[in-house]
XYZ file of N, CA and C in Angstrom:
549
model
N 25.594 -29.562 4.206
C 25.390 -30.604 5.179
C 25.114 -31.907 4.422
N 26.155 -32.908 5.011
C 25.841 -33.707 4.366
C 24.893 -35.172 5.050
N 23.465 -36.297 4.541
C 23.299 -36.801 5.688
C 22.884 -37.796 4.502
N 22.928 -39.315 5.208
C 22.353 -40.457 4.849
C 21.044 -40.375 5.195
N 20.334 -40.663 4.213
C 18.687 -40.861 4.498
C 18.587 -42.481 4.644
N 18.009 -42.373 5.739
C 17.430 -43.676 6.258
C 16.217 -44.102 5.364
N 15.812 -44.705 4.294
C 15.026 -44.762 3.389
C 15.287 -45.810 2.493
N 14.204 -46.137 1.468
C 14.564 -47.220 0.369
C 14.468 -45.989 -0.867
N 15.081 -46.430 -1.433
C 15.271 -45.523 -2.802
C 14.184 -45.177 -3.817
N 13.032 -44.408 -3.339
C 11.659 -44.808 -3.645
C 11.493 -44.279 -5.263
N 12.061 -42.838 -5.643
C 11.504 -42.493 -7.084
C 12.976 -42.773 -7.904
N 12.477 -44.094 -8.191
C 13.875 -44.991 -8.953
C 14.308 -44.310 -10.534
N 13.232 -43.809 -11.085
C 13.448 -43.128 -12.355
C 13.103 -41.741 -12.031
N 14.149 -40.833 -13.348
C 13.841 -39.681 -13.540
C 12.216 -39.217 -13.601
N 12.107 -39.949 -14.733
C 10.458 -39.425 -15.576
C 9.801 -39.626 -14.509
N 10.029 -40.043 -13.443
C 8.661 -40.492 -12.308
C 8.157 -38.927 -11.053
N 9.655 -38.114 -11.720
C 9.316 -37.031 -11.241
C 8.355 -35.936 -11.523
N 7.571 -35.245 -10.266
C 6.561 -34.261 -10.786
C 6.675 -33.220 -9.841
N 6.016 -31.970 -10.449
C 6.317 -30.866 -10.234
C 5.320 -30.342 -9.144
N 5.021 -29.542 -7.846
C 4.318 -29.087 -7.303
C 4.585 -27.668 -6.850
N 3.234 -27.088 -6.769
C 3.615 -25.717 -6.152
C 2.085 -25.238 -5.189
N 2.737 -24.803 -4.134
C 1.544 -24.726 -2.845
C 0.998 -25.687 -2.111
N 1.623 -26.882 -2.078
C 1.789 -28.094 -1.253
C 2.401 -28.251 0.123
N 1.219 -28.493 1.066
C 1.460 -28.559 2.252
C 2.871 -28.813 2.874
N 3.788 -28.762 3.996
C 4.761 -29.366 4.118
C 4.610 -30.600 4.184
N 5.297 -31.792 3.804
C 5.435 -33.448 3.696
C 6.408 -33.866 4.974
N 6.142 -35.214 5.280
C 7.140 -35.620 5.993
C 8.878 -35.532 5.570
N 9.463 -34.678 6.316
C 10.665 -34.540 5.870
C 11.603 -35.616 6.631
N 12.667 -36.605 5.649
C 14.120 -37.386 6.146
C 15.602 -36.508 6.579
N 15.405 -35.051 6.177
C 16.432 -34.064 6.569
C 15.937 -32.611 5.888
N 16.290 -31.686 7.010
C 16.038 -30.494 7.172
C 16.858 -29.418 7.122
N 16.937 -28.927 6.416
C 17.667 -27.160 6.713
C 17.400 -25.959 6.910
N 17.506 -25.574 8.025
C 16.791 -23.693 7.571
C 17.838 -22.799 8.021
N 17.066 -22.140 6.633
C 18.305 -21.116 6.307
C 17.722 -19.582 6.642
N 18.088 -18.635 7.114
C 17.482 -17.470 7.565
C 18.509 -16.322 6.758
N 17.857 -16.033 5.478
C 18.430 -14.533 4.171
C 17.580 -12.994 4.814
N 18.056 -12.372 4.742
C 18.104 -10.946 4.866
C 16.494 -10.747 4.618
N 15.357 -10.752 4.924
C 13.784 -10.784 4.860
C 13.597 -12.122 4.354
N 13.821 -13.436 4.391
C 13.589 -14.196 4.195
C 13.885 -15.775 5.170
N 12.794 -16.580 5.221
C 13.497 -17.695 6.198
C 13.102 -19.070 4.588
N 13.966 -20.108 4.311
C 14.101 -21.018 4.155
C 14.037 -22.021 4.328
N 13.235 -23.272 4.485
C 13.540 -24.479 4.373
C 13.396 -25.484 3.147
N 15.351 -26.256 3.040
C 15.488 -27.209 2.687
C 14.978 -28.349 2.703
N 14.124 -29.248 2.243
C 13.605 -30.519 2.683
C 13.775 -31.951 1.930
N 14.756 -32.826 2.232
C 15.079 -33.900 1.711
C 13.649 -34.784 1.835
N 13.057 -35.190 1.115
C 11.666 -36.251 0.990
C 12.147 -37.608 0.570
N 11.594 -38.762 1.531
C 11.858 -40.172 0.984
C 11.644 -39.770 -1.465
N 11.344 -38.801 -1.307
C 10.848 -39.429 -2.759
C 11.127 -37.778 -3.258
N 12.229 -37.049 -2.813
C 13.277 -36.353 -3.465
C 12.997 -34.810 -2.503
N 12.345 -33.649 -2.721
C 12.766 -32.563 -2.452
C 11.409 -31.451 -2.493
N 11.950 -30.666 -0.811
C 10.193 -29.727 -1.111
C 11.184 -28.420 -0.590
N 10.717 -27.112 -0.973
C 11.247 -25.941 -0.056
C 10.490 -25.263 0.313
N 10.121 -24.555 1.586
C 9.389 -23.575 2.057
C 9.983 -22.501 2.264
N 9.809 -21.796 1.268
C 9.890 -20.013 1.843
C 9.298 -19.062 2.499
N 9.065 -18.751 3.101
C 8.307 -17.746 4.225
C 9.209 -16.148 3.885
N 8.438 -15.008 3.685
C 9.396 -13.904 3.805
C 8.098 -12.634 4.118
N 8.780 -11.559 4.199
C 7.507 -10.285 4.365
C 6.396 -10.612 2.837
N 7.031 -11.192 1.730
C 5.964 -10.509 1.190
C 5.269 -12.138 0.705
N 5.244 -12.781 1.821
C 4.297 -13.942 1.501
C 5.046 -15.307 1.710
N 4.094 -16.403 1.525
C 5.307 -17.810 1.097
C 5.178 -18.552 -0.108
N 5.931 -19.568 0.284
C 5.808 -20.461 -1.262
C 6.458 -21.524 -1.150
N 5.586 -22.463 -1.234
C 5.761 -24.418 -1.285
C 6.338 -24.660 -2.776
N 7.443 -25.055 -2.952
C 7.764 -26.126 -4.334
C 8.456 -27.491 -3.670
N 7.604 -28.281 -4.549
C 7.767 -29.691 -4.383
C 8.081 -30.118 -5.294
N 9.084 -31.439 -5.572
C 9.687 -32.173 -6.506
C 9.755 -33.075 -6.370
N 8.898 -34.182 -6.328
C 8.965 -35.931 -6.385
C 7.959 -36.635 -6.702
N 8.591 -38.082 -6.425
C 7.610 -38.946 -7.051
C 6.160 -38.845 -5.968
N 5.410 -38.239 -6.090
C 4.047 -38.609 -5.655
C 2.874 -39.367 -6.491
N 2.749 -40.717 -5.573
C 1.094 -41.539 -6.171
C 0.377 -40.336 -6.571
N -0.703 -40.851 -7.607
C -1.195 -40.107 -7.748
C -1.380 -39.124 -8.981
N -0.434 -38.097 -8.933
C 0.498 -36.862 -9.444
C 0.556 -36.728 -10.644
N -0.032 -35.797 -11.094
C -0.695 -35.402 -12.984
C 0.169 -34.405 -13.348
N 1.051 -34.129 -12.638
C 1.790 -32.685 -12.811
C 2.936 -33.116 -13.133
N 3.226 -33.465 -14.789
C 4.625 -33.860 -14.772
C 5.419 -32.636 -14.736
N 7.308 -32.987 -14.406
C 8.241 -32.127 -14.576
C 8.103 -31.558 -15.496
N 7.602 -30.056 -15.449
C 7.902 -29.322 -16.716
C 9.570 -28.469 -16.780
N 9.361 -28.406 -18.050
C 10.848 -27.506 -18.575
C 10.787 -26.357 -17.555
N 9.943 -25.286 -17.688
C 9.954 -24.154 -17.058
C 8.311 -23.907 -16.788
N 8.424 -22.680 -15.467
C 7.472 -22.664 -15.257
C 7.783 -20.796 -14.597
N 6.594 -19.962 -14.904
C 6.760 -18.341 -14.713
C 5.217 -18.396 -13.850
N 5.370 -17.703 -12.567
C 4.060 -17.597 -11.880
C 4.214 -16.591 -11.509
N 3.359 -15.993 -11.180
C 2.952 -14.623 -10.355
C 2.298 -14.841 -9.235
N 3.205 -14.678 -7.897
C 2.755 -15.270 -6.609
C 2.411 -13.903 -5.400
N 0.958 -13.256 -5.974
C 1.240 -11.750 -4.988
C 1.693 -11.150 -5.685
N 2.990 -10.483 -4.499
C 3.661 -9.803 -5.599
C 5.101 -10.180 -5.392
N 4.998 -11.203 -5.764
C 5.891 -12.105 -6.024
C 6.276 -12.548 -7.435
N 7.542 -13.229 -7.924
C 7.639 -13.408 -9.419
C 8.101 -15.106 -9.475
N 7.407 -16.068 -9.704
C 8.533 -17.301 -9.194
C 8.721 -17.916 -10.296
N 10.265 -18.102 -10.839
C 10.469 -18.841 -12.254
C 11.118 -20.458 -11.477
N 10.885 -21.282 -12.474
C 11.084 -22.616 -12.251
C 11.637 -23.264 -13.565
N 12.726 -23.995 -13.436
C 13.011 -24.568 -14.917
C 14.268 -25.859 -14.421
N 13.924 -26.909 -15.399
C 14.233 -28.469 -15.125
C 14.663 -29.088 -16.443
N 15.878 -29.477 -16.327
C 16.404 -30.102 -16.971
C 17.027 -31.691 -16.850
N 17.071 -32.552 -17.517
C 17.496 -33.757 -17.456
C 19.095 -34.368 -18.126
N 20.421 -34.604 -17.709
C 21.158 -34.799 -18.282
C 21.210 -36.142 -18.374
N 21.784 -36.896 -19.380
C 21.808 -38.309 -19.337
C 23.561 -38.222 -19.615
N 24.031 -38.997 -18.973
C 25.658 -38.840 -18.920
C 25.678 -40.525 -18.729
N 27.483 -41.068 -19.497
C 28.017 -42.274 -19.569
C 28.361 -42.910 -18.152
N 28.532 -43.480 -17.489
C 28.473 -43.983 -16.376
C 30.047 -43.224 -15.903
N 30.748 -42.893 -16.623
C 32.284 -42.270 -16.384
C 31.513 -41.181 -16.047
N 30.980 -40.506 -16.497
C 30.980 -38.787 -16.491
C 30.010 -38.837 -15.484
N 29.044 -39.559 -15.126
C 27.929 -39.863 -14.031
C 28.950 -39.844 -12.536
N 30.175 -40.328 -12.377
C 30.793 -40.739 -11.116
C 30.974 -39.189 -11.315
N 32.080 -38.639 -11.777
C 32.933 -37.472 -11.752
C 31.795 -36.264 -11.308
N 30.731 -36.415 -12.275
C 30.018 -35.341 -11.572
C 28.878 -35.306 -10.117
N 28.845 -36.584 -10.548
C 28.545 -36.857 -8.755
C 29.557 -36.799 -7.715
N 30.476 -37.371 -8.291
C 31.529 -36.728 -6.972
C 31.194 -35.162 -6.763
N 31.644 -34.635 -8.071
C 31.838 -32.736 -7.939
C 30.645 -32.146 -7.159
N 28.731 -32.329 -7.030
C 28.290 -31.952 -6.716
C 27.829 -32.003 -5.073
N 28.699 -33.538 -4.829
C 28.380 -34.107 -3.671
C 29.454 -33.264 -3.053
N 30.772 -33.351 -2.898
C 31.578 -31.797 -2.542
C 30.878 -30.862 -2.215
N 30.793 -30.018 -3.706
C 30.299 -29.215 -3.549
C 29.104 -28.886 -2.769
N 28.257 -30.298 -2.787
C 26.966 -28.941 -1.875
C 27.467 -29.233 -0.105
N 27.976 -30.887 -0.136
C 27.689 -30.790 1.770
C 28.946 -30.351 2.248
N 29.692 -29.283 1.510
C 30.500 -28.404 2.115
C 30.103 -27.143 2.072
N 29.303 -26.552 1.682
C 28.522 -25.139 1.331
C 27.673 -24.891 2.708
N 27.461 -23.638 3.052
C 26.913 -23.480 4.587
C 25.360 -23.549 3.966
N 25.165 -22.856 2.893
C 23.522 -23.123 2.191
C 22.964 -24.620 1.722
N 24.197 -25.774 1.792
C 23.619 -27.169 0.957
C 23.137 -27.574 2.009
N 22.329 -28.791 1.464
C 21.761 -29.847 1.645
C 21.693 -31.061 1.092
N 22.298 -32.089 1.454
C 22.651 -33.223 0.276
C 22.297 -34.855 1.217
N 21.013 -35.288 0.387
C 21.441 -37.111 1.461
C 21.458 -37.984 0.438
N 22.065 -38.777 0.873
C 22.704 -40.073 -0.010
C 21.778 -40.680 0.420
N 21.202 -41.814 -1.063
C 20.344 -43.044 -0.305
C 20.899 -44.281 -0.161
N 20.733 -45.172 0.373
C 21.332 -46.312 0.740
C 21.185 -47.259 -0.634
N 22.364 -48.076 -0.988
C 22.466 -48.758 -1.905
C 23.451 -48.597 -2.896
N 23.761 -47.278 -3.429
C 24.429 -46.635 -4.423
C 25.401 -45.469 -3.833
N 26.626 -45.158 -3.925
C 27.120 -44.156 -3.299
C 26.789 -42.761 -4.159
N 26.403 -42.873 -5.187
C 26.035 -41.804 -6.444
C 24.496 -42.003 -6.244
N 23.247 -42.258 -5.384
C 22.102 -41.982 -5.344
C 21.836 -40.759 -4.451
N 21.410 -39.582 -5.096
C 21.371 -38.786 -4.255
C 20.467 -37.525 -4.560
N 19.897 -36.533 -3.544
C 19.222 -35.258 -3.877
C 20.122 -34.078 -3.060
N 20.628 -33.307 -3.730
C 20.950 -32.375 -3.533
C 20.752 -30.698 -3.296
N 20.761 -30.151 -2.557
C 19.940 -28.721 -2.797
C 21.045 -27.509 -1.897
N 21.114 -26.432 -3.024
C 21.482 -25.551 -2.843
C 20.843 -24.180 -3.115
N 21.288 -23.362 -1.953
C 20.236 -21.740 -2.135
C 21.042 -21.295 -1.810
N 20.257 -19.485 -1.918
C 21.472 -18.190 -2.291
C 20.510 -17.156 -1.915
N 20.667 -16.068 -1.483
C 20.163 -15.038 -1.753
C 20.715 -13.320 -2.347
N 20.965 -13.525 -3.900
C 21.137 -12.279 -3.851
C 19.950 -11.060 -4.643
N 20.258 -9.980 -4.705
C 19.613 -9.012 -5.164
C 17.714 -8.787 -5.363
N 18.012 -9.425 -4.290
C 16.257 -9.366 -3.453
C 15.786 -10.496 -3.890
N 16.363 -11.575 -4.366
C 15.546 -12.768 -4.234
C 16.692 -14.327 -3.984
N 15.710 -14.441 -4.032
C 15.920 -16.442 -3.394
C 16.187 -17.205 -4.309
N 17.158 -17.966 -4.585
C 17.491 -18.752 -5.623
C 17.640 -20.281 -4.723
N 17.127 -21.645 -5.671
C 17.773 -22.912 -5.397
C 18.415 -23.647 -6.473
N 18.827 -24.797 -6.579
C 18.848 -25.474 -7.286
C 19.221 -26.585 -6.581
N 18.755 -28.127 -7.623
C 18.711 -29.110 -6.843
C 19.410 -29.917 -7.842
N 19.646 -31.278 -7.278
C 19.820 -32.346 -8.668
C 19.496 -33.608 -7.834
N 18.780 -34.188 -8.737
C 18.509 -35.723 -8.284
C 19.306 -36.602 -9.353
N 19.634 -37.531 -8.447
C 20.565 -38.709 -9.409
C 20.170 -39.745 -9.250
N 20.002 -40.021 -10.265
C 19.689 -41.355 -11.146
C 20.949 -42.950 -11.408
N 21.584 -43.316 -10.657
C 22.920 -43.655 -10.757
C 22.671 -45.117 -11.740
N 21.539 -45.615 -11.940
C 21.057 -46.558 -12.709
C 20.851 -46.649 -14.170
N 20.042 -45.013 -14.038
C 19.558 -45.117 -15.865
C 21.090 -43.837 -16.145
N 21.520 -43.428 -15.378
C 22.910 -42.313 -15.722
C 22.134 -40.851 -15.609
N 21.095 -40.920 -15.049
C 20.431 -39.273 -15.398
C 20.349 -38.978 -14.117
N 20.633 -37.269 -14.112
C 20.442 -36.128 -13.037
C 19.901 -35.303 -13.767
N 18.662 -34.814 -12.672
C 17.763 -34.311 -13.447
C 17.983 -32.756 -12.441
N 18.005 -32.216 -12.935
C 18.818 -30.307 -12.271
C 18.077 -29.210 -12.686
N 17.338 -28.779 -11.039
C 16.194 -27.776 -11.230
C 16.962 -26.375 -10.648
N 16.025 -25.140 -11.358
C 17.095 -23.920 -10.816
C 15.647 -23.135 -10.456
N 15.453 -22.242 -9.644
C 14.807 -21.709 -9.220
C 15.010 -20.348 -8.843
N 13.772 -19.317 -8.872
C 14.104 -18.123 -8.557
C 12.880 -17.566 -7.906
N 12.706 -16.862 -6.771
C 11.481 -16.243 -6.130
C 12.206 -14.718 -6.008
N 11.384 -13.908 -6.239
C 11.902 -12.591 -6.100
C 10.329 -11.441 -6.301
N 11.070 -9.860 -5.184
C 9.598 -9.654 -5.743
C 9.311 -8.676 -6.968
N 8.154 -8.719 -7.017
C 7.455 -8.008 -8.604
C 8.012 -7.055 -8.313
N 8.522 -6.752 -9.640
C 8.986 -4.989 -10.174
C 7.622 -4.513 -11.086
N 7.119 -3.853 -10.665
C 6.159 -3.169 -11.724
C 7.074 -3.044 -12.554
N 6.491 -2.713 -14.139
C 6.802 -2.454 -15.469
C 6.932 -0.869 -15.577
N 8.066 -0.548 -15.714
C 7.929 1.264 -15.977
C 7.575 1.557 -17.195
N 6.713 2.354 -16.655
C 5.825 2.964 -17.950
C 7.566 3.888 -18.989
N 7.415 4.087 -20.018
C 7.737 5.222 -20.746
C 8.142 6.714 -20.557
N 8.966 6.989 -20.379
C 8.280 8.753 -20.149
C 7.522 9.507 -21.069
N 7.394 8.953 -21.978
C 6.810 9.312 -23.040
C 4.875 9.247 -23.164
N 4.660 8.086 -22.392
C 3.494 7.698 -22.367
C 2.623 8.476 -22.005
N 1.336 8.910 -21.774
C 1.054 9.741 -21.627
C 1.200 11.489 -22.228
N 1.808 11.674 -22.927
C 2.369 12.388 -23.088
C 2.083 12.693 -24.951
N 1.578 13.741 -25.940
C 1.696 13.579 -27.310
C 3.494 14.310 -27.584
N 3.556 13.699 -28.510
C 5.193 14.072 -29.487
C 4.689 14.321 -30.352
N 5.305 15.249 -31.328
C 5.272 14.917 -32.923
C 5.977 14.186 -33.664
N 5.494 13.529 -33.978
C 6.153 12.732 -35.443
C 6.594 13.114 -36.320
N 7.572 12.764 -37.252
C 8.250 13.180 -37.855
C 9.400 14.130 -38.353
């Protein structure tokens, strides 16, 4: 889906982005919900980039991504939590691309997501390449997103991938418990 956000282009730089997790829902500029096989979804476009709420049987989970006043939590690379029994990995990357390769792949992702029945994509006013994007999936018992925010000024999209899924206990050994001989 694709939608113009009615908005001023508020988190103008990459670096101004920060990371949240268990944050209330925010005022959302566009919405998606998506309903996966034990799981419900929401997409959330924010004047100041991107939040998702997951709700499922075995619990929920707030991630937030923008510029918030305030906000001590910069974008980290990756991030591994244990939510319940839940497993949630998080990891963020920043590309800096030539203003050529900046159009082409903004075209490709802008396609790609607000033709996808899972995207979510709004353009901000000013730039036809300013934009947050978000796409989800659900396979093999968990929830995947990924997003990209663009930067159409400094040339950077900064592209988060995400995974919620639940805990597998660790199998023990068959061995464990158990004496062998050695040797």
């Amino acid at each position: 889906m694709l939608t113009t956000l009615q908005t001023a282009y508020s988190d103008t730089r990459a670096a101004d982005l920060a990371w949240m997790l268990g944050r209330e829902p925010l005022p959302a500029l566009a919405v998606l919900d998506l309903r996966f096989d034990g799981a419900e979804l929401q997409l959330r476009l924010l004047g100041a980039s991107h939040q998702v709420l997951l709700q499922g049987e075995h619990g929920g989970c707030s991630e937030t991504v923008a510029c918030m006043p305030g906000s001590s939590t910069p974008l980290p690379l990756g991030v591994s939590k244990r939510l319940g029994d839940r497993e949630y990995e998080f990891a963020a990357r920043v590309e800096t691309l030539t203003q050529g390769q900046f159009a082409g792949r903004a075209q490709e992702l802008l396609a790609l997501v607000s033709d996808h029945p899972h995207g979510l994509v709004g353009t901000f006013p000013g730039s036809p390449y300013a934009f947050t994007a978000m796409l989800a999936q659900r396979t093999e018992g968990q929830v995947r997103w990924r997003t990209w925010h663009a930067y159409p000024q400094e040339g950077q999209l900064v592209v988060t991938r995400t995974r919620v899924g639940v805990r597998i206990p660790a199998a023990q050994p068959e061995w464990q418990g158990h004496l062998h001989p050695c040797g």
